[in-house]
Amino acid sequence: MVSKAKRALTVLLTALALLVTLTGCWDDKSLDTRTLVLAMGFYPGPKPGTIQVDFEYPTPSGLASSNPTSGSGSSSSTPPFDVLSGIGNNLSQAFSAAQAKTSRDLYLGHTILLVFSTKLKPDGLRRLTGALNRIGTLDKTPFVVASPAPFDKVVGVKMPQEEFPSLYYEQLFSCTTCSQLTLGVRLWQMTDRLLTPGVDLVLPVLTPTPEGPAVASVAIYHKFQYVTTLTPKQTTAYGIAAGMSKKTGLYLPRYWQADFNAVSDTSTVSARTQGGSVDATVALKVIATLQSLSTGTESARQLSVLSKQLSKILAGEVLQFLDTTQKNDTDVLGVGRALSWSNPQAFSAIPSWSAEYPKVHFTVKCMVTINKMGDLK
């Protein structure tokens, strides 16, 4: 992953360095008058009802140090990126306040990361989401994360393989073979969840640490209201329940100290009304590769036992996760959406899905297929 990230960083920033040396037209303005924003952060402003918007952008020294032909290397004392901030009653005012601090036009066409503070009020998140989707130069593909940390801490965390944190997250969320769970959420996916009845928002949580950035948990929302951040264990259960597992590792010490890797799964969520209540079923098909076993070799009986135990354990963990979502009234798997698709009349007849979801009866069906040690399928 590191080498791919380095190559991606070099290619993109070299291209940017070459672009800003050329003249031409881009929205009728030359490229050297642009400030190319790579990441944006959205936080509560100092006064009630205001928001602060932060813009991360590459500095000339950052562009030069990434250009192999520049000869400047990476020894410059100038940081490779800088941050502009603006405060206003809405996104437009905050953008204008930040724009007034630079002679170059802030350009959002290359933005690849959006950071939403977990301290944002529901109305602020709602207004920001609507405004972002109306910006012509900003496409709907930037990755979106939640964070409890200030923006300068988020983008300022040191990473040995990257100079621009936003590029690191582009690689992290795009690489399904590099991360255990495919937690990446695009802006269009965030908007879709916020506007679709019967499903709530989930965002990966970005936490700066002394060892680097951590993306090991998700934030769950009730409509536009941030509710809580799941633990890493609960996040893994969410990833499995949502069919997002790619490389999850599992360990069964009670059964021949069995170690599993490359655990991947598919998930199907269905719902129906019965006797005035809603029954939901989560069906999981899991494939796990047996990495090691204390006996050294595996038998058909051992694989059968391990398959049954893994199925039981995973089903139990998913049920515990679903219980957490019901206690917090956050339908992150989209049970209501599944019901509205299969039986729109039944879903419409429910007075309040928010009041109904905590009462849904869940059944989790899990079938685990185990590849033997040495099996590369």
GROMACS .gro file of C-alpha atoms in nm:
model
  377
    1MET     CA    1   0.000   0.000   0.000
    2VAL     CA    2   0.284   0.240   0.085
    3SER     CA    3   0.448   0.213  -0.257
    4LYS     CA    4   0.114   0.261  -0.435
    5ALA     CA    5   0.039   0.564  -0.221
    6LYS     CA    6   0.380   0.716  -0.294
    7ARG     CA    7   0.333   0.664  -0.668
    8ALA     CA    8  -0.015   0.815  -0.656
    9LEU     CA    9   0.113   1.113  -0.456
   10THR     CA   10   0.402   1.175  -0.697
   11VAL     CA   11   0.185   1.146  -1.008
   12LEU     CA   12  -0.086   1.379  -0.881
   13LEU     CA   13   0.137   1.645  -0.732
   14THR     CA   14   0.376   1.636  -1.029
   15ALA     CA   15   0.076   1.694  -1.253
   16LEU     CA   16  -0.036   1.984  -1.036
   17ALA     CA   17   0.314   2.131  -1.036
   18LEU     CA   18   0.324   2.120  -1.415
   19LEU     CA   19  -0.027   2.259  -1.448
   20VAL     CA   20   0.040   2.568  -1.240
   21THR     CA   21   0.337   2.654  -1.464
   22LEU     CA   22   0.122   2.657  -1.777
   23THR     CA   23  -0.111   2.926  -1.903
   24GLY     CA   24  -0.453   2.852  -2.037
   25CYS     CA   25  -0.821   2.869  -1.959
   26TRP     CA   26  -1.008   2.700  -1.679
   27ASP     CA   27  -1.341   2.865  -1.617
   28ASP     CA   28  -1.188   3.154  -1.818
   29LYS     CA   29  -0.901   3.197  -1.570
   30SER     CA   30  -0.538   3.087  -1.593
   31LEU     CA   31  -0.429   2.800  -1.372
   32ASP     CA   32  -0.161   2.996  -1.192
   33THR     CA   33  -0.433   3.210  -1.035
   34ARG     CA   34  -0.590   2.907  -0.865
   35THR     CA   35  -0.550   2.763  -0.517
   36LEU     CA   36  -0.631   2.393  -0.558
   37VAL     CA   37  -0.816   2.281  -0.246
   38LEU     CA   38  -0.750   1.915  -0.156
   39ALA     CA   39  -0.949   1.889   0.168
   40MET     CA   40  -1.221   2.085   0.348
   41GLY     CA   41  -1.328   2.079   0.712
   42PHE     CA   42  -1.662   2.188   0.858
   43TYR     CA   43  -1.687   2.290   1.224
   44PRO     CA   44  -1.914   2.494   1.452
   45GLY     CA   45  -1.825   2.863   1.445
   46PRO     CA   46  -1.745   3.074   1.754
   47LYS     CA   47  -2.100   3.215   1.765
   48PRO     CA   48  -2.422   3.010   1.772
   49GLY     CA   49  -2.552   2.939   1.424
   50THR     CA   50  -2.218   3.008   1.251
   51ILE     CA   51  -1.986   2.758   1.085
   52GLN     CA   52  -1.613   2.751   1.025
   53VAL     CA   53  -1.486   2.609   0.698
   54ASP     CA   54  -1.119   2.513   0.661
   55PHE     CA   55  -0.941   2.462   0.329
   56GLU     CA   56  -0.622   2.255   0.290
   57TYR     CA   57  -0.416   2.333  -0.020
   58PRO     CA   58  -0.062   2.256  -0.144
   59THR     CA   59   0.202   2.527  -0.114
   60PRO     CA   60   0.450   2.597  -0.397
   61SER     CA   61   0.727   2.427  -0.198
   62GLY     CA   62   0.506   2.123  -0.152
   63LEU     CA   63   0.441   2.103  -0.523
   64ALA     CA   64   0.808   2.153  -0.601
   65SER     CA   65   0.927   1.886  -0.356
   66SER     CA   66   0.694   1.635  -0.520
   67ASN     CA   67   0.823   1.717  -0.868
   68PRO     CA   68   1.122   1.490  -0.957
   69THR     CA   69   1.250   1.749  -1.206
   70SER     CA   70   1.255   2.037  -0.961
   71GLY     CA   71   1.574   1.928  -0.785
   72SER     CA   72   1.454   2.083  -0.461
   73GLY     CA   73   1.400   1.754  -0.279
   74SER     CA   74   1.199   1.760   0.043
   75SER     CA   75   1.435   1.961   0.262
   76SER     CA   76   1.240   2.287   0.238
   77SER     CA   77   1.148   2.435   0.573
   78THR     CA   78   0.815   2.549   0.427
   79PRO     CA   79   0.529   2.304   0.495
   80PRO     CA   80   0.398   2.120   0.187
   81PHE     CA   81   0.046   2.242   0.260
   82ASP     CA   82  -0.134   2.527   0.430
   83VAL     CA   83  -0.483   2.594   0.564
   84LEU     CA   84  -0.721   2.886   0.511
   85SER     CA   85  -1.028   2.934   0.729
   86GLY     CA   86  -1.349   3.130   0.695
   87ILE     CA   87  -1.642   3.183   0.929
   88GLY     CA   88  -1.998   3.271   0.833
   89ASN     CA   89  -2.366   3.201   0.880
   90ASN     CA   90  -2.357   2.959   0.587
   91LEU     CA   91  -2.111   2.793   0.351
   92SER     CA   92  -2.120   3.081   0.103
   93GLN     CA   93  -2.026   3.339   0.366
   94ALA     CA   94  -1.753   3.118   0.513
   95PHE     CA   95  -1.610   3.058   0.165
   96SER     CA   96  -1.608   3.431   0.093
   97ALA     CA   97  -1.434   3.504   0.425
   98ALA     CA   98  -1.158   3.253   0.343
   99GLN     CA   99  -1.133   3.378  -0.017
  100ALA     CA  100  -1.072   3.732   0.109
  101LYS     CA  101  -0.750   3.611   0.274
  102THR     CA  102  -0.580   3.511  -0.054
  103SER     CA  103  -0.529   3.670  -0.394
  104ARG     CA  104  -0.577   3.333  -0.565
  105ASP     CA  105  -0.919   3.183  -0.636
  106LEU     CA  106  -1.005   2.886  -0.416
  107TYR     CA  107  -1.083   2.604  -0.659
  108LEU     CA  108  -1.275   2.298  -0.534
  109GLY     CA  109  -1.253   2.082  -0.845
  110HIS     CA  110  -0.969   1.871  -0.697
  111THR     CA  111  -1.112   1.829  -0.346
  112ILE     CA  112  -1.082   1.466  -0.235
  113LEU     CA  113  -1.163   1.475   0.138
  114LEU     CA  114  -1.441   1.638   0.342
  115VAL     CA  115  -1.415   1.638   0.723
  116PHE     CA  116  -1.732   1.694   0.927
  117SER     CA  117  -1.694   1.769   1.295
  118THR     CA  118  -1.895   1.541   1.523
  119LYS     CA  119  -1.985   1.861   1.712
  120LEU     CA  120  -2.189   2.003   1.424
  121LYS     CA  121  -2.555   2.064   1.503
  122PRO     CA  122  -2.815   1.882   1.287
  123ASP     CA  123  -2.926   2.203   1.115
  124GLY     CA  124  -2.566   2.289   1.032
  125LEU     CA  125  -2.503   1.948   0.877
  126ARG     CA  126  -2.828   1.970   0.681
  127ARG     CA  127  -2.747   2.314   0.540
  128LEU     CA  128  -2.389   2.219   0.458
  129THR     CA  129  -2.494   1.902   0.275
  130GLY     CA  130  -2.740   2.096   0.061
  131ALA     CA  131  -2.488   2.371  -0.016
  132LEU     CA  132  -2.209   2.128  -0.108
  133ASN     CA  133  -2.432   1.952  -0.358
  134ARG     CA  134  -2.505   2.284  -0.527
  135ILE     CA  135  -2.140   2.378  -0.589
  136GLY     CA  136  -2.074   2.332  -0.960
  137THR     CA  137  -1.696   2.289  -0.939
  138LEU     CA  138  -1.720   2.032  -0.658
  139ASP     CA  139  -1.814   1.689  -0.785
  140LYS     CA  140  -1.991   1.432  -0.569
  141THR     CA  141  -1.698   1.191  -0.528
  142PRO     CA  142  -1.484   1.329  -0.241
  143PHE     CA  143  -1.454   1.093   0.054
  144VAL     CA  144  -1.638   1.206   0.365
  145VAL     CA  145  -1.527   1.142   0.723
  146ALA     CA  146  -1.633   1.251   1.071
  147SER     CA  147  -1.384   1.364   1.331
  148PRO     CA  148  -1.386   1.494   1.688
  149ALA     CA  149  -1.047   1.662   1.628
  150PRO     CA  150  -0.981   2.014   1.492
  151PHE     CA  151  -0.904   2.033   1.120
  152ASP     CA  152  -0.542   2.143   1.168
  153LYS     CA  153  -0.483   1.834   1.383
  154VAL     CA  154  -0.648   1.612   1.124
  155VAL     CA  155  -0.440   1.730   0.828
  156GLY     CA  156  -0.130   1.800   1.036
  157VAL     CA  157  -0.079   1.443   1.158
  158LYS     CA  158   0.258   1.311   1.044
  159MET     CA  159   0.266   1.009   0.815
  160PRO     CA  160   0.594   0.862   0.690
  161GLN     CA  161   0.456   0.762   0.351
  162GLU     CA  162   0.259   1.078   0.264
  163GLU     CA  163   0.301   1.453   0.269
  164PHE     CA  164  -0.065   1.531   0.212
  165PRO     CA  165  -0.302   1.352   0.455
  166SER     CA  166  -0.598   1.389   0.220
  167LEU     CA  167  -0.414   1.179  -0.038
  168TYR     CA  168  -0.349   0.914   0.223
  169TYR     CA  169  -0.721   0.874   0.285
  170GLU     CA  170  -0.789   0.864  -0.089
  171GLN     CA  171  -0.558   0.562  -0.106
  172LEU     CA  172  -0.691   0.407   0.216
  173PHE     CA  173  -1.059   0.415   0.120
  174SER     CA  174  -0.996   0.321  -0.244
  175CYS     CA  175  -0.789   0.011  -0.165
  176THR     CA  176  -1.020  -0.276  -0.070
  177THR     CA  177  -0.722  -0.514  -0.041
  178CYS     CA  178  -0.537  -0.281   0.196
  179SER     CA  179  -0.804  -0.221   0.460
  180GLN     CA  180  -1.005  -0.468   0.666
  181LEU     CA  181  -1.337  -0.299   0.600
  182THR     CA  182  -1.442  -0.089   0.302
  183LEU     CA  183  -1.557   0.203   0.516
  184GLY     CA  184  -1.516   0.475   0.253
  185VAL     CA  185  -1.819   0.702   0.203
  186ARG     CA  186  -1.845   0.939  -0.092
  187LEU     CA  187  -2.036   1.267  -0.082
  188TRP     CA  188  -2.308   1.131  -0.309
  189GLN     CA  189  -2.348   0.827  -0.083
  190MET     CA  190  -2.376   1.049   0.223
  191THR     CA  191  -2.642   1.261   0.052
  192ASP     CA  192  -2.831   0.954  -0.061
  193ARG     CA  193  -2.850   0.817   0.294
  194LEU     CA  194  -2.953   1.149   0.443
  195LEU     CA  195  -3.239   1.188   0.196
  196THR     CA  196  -3.365   0.827   0.181
  197PRO     CA  197  -3.633   0.726   0.435
  198GLY     CA  198  -3.555   0.412   0.637
  199VAL     CA  199  -3.175   0.436   0.647
  200ASP     CA  200  -2.939   0.641   0.862
  201LEU     CA  201  -2.595   0.787   0.800
  202VAL     CA  202  -2.266   0.614   0.884
  203LEU     CA  203  -1.930   0.791   0.845
  204PRO     CA  204  -1.579   0.661   0.912
  205VAL     CA  205  -1.420   0.840   1.207
  206LEU     CA  206  -1.078   0.997   1.156
  207THR     CA  207  -0.871   1.025   1.475
  208PRO     CA  208  -0.516   1.168   1.478
  209THR     CA  209  -0.278   0.972   1.703
  210PRO     CA  210   0.098   1.000   1.778
  211GLU     CA  211   0.148   0.698   1.551
  212GLY     CA  212  -0.048   0.851   1.266
  213PRO     CA  213  -0.411   0.874   1.159
  214ALA     CA  214  -0.651   0.606   1.280
  215VAL     CA  215  -0.964   0.500   1.094
  216ALA     CA  216  -1.087   0.212   1.311
  217SER     CA  217  -1.443   0.310   1.392
  218VAL     CA  218  -1.755   0.468   1.249
  219ALA     CA  219  -1.989   0.743   1.364
  220ILE     CA  220  -2.360   0.672   1.345
  221TYR     CA  221  -2.628   0.936   1.294
  222HIS     CA  222  -3.002   0.966   1.342
  223LYS     CA  223  -3.098   1.166   1.034
  224PHE     CA  224  -2.868   1.473   1.060
  225GLN     CA  225  -2.791   1.426   1.431
  226TYR     CA  226  -2.459   1.268   1.533
  227VAL     CA  227  -2.540   1.003   1.795
  228THR     CA  228  -2.225   0.814   1.892
  229THR     CA  229  -1.907   0.650   1.769
  230LEU     CA  230  -1.897   0.273   1.767
  231THR     CA  231  -1.608   0.085   1.923
  232PRO     CA  232  -1.364  -0.091   1.685
  233LYS     CA  233  -1.530  -0.424   1.774
  234GLN     CA  234  -1.876  -0.285   1.700
  235THR     CA  235  -1.742  -0.133   1.379
  236THR     CA  236  -1.614  -0.473   1.268
  237ALA     CA  237  -1.958  -0.620   1.341
  238TYR     CA  238  -2.114  -0.338   1.138
  239GLY     CA  239  -1.874  -0.407   0.850
  240ILE     CA  240  -1.965  -0.777   0.851
  241ALA     CA  241  -2.339  -0.704   0.880
  242ALA     CA  242  -2.317  -0.459   0.589
  243GLY     CA  243  -2.108  -0.694   0.371
  244MET     CA  244  -1.800  -0.470   0.389
  245SER     CA  245  -1.550  -0.721   0.528
  246LYS     CA  246  -1.246  -0.783   0.305
  247LYS     CA  247  -0.951  -0.886   0.521
  248THR     CA  248  -1.091  -0.915   0.872
  249GLY     CA  249  -0.891  -1.150   1.097
  250LEU     CA  250  -1.052  -1.387   1.348
  251TYR     CA  251  -0.908  -1.606   1.623
  252LEU     CA  252  -1.071  -1.899   1.806
  253PRO     CA  253  -0.850  -1.991   2.101
  254ARG     CA  254  -1.094  -2.247   2.239
  255TYR     CA  255  -1.091  -2.453   1.921
  256TRP     CA  256  -0.739  -2.567   1.837
  257GLN     CA  257  -0.621  -2.204   1.853
  258ALA     CA  258  -0.750  -2.151   1.502
  259ASP     CA  259  -0.642  -1.834   1.322
  260PHE     CA  260  -0.831  -1.699   1.020
  261ASN     CA  261  -0.749  -1.422   0.776
  262ALA     CA  262  -0.893  -1.269   0.460
  263VAL     CA  263  -1.244  -1.300   0.600
  264SER     CA  264  -1.484  -1.160   0.341
  265ASP     CA  265  -1.861  -1.166   0.327
  266THR     CA  266  -2.179  -1.070   0.148
  267SER     CA  267  -2.491  -0.955   0.327
  268THR     CA  268  -2.861  -0.942   0.246
  269VAL     CA  269  -3.111  -0.746   0.457
  270SER     CA  270  -3.482  -0.820   0.425
  271ALA     CA  271  -3.785  -0.708   0.624
  272ARG     CA  272  -4.155  -0.786   0.645
  273THR     CA  273  -4.452  -0.699   0.864
  274GLN     CA  274  -4.619  -0.974   1.059
  275GLY     CA  275  -4.890  -0.938   1.322
  276GLY     CA  276  -4.846  -0.563   1.338
  277SER     CA  277  -4.469  -0.581   1.398
  278VAL     CA  278  -4.161  -0.578   1.174
  279ASP     CA  279  -3.936  -0.881   1.140
  280ALA     CA  280  -3.595  -0.833   0.979
  281THR     CA  281  -3.345  -1.094   0.862
  282VAL     CA  282  -2.975  -1.038   0.802
  283ALA     CA  283  -2.832  -1.322   0.592
  284LEU     CA  284  -2.451  -1.348   0.585
  285LYS     CA  285  -2.234  -1.563   0.361
  286VAL     CA  286  -1.879  -1.559   0.493
  287ILE     CA  287  -1.559  -1.698   0.343
  288ALA     CA  288  -1.259  -1.738   0.575
  289THR     CA  289  -0.914  -1.879   0.510
  290LEU     CA  290  -0.762  -2.095   0.783
  291GLN     CA  291  -0.421  -1.947   0.848
  292SER     CA  292  -0.296  -2.167   1.129
  293LEU     CA  293  -0.405  -2.444   1.365
  294SER     CA  294  -0.237  -2.572   1.681
  295THR     CA  295  -0.260  -2.932   1.553
  296GLY     CA  296  -0.058  -2.840   1.245
  297THR     CA  297  -0.300  -3.005   1.002
  298GLU     CA  298  -0.676  -2.983   0.970
  299SER     CA  299  -0.934  -3.259   0.936
  300ALA     CA  300  -1.282  -3.254   0.786
  301ARG     CA  301  -1.428  -3.278   1.137
  302GLN     CA  302  -1.224  -2.982   1.259
  303LEU     CA  303  -1.332  -2.766   0.965
  304SER     CA  304  -1.696  -2.857   1.030
  305VAL     CA  305  -1.667  -2.763   1.399
  306LEU     CA  306  -1.485  -2.441   1.320
  307SER     CA  307  -1.744  -2.345   1.059
  308LYS     CA  308  -2.029  -2.392   1.306
  309GLN     CA  309  -1.852  -2.201   1.582
  310LEU     CA  310  -1.754  -1.914   1.356
  311SER     CA  311  -2.110  -1.889   1.229
  312LYS     CA  312  -2.242  -1.878   1.584
  313ILE     CA  313  -1.987  -1.620   1.703
  314LEU     CA  314  -2.033  -1.387   1.406
  315ALA     CA  315  -2.412  -1.406   1.426
  316GLY     CA  316  -2.395  -1.321   1.796
  317GLU     CA  317  -2.166  -1.023   1.740
  318VAL     CA  318  -2.391  -0.887   1.465
  319LEU     CA  319  -2.696  -0.924   1.692
  320GLN     CA  320  -2.516  -0.730   1.966
  321PHE     CA  321  -2.431  -0.457   1.715
  322LEU     CA  322  -2.793  -0.440   1.599
  323ASP     CA  323  -2.906  -0.412   1.961
  324THR     CA  324  -2.674  -0.109   1.995
  325THR     CA  325  -2.828   0.055   1.688
  326GLN     CA  326  -3.179  -0.003   1.823
  327LYS     CA  327  -3.092   0.148   2.159
  328ASN     CA  328  -2.958   0.453   1.973
  329ASP     CA  329  -3.241   0.455   1.716
  330THR     CA  330  -3.004   0.450   1.418
  331ASP     CA  331  -3.110   0.224   1.131
  332VAL     CA  332  -2.767   0.203   0.970
  333LEU     CA  333  -2.835  -0.123   0.781
  334GLY     CA  334  -3.140   0.028   0.614
  335VAL     CA  335  -3.407  -0.211   0.743
  336GLY     CA  336  -3.675   0.051   0.681
  337ARG     CA  337  -3.542   0.106   0.330
  338ALA     CA  338  -3.556  -0.269   0.263
  339LEU     CA  339  -3.917  -0.279   0.385
  340SER     CA  340  -4.013   0.021   0.171
  341TRP     CA  341  -3.865  -0.153  -0.136
  342SER     CA  342  -4.038  -0.486  -0.077
  343ASN     CA  343  -4.366  -0.353   0.064
  344PRO     CA  344  -4.404   0.025   0.021
  345GLN     CA  345  -4.762   0.023   0.148
  346ALA     CA  346  -4.661  -0.145   0.475
  347PHE     CA  347  -4.375   0.101   0.523
  348SER     CA  348  -4.601   0.400   0.452
  349ALA     CA  349  -4.855   0.269   0.705
  350ILE     CA  350  -4.601   0.294   0.990
  351PRO     CA  351  -4.664   0.633   1.160
  352SER     CA  352  -4.300   0.682   1.264
  353TRP     CA  353  -4.014   0.460   1.154
  354SER     CA  354  -3.799   0.623   1.421
  355ALA     CA  355  -4.040   0.490   1.684
  356GLU     CA  356  -4.075   0.152   1.512
  357TYR     CA  357  -3.708   0.063   1.453
  358PRO     CA  358  -3.621   0.000   1.821
  359LYS     CA  359  -3.899  -0.264   1.826
  360VAL     CA  360  -3.788  -0.457   1.514
  361HIS     CA  361  -3.726  -0.828   1.574
  362PHE     CA  362  -3.396  -0.935   1.417
  363THR     CA  363  -3.281  -1.276   1.297
  364VAL     CA  364  -2.919  -1.323   1.184
  365LYS     CA  365  -2.837  -1.618   0.962
  366CYS     CA  366  -2.466  -1.679   0.910
  367MET     CA  367  -2.303  -1.947   0.694
  368VAL     CA  368  -1.922  -1.970   0.703
  369THR     CA  369  -1.718  -2.146   0.436
  370ILE     CA  370  -1.358  -2.218   0.541
  371ASN     CA  371  -1.073  -2.250   0.295
  372LYS     CA  372  -0.807  -2.492   0.413
  373MET     CA  373  -0.453  -2.383   0.497
  374GLY     CA  374  -0.263  -2.322   0.176
  375ASP     CA  375  -0.579  -2.279  -0.028
  376LEU     CA  376  -0.540  -1.955  -0.222
  377LYS     CA  377  -0.894  -1.934  -0.357
   0.00000   0.00000   0.00000
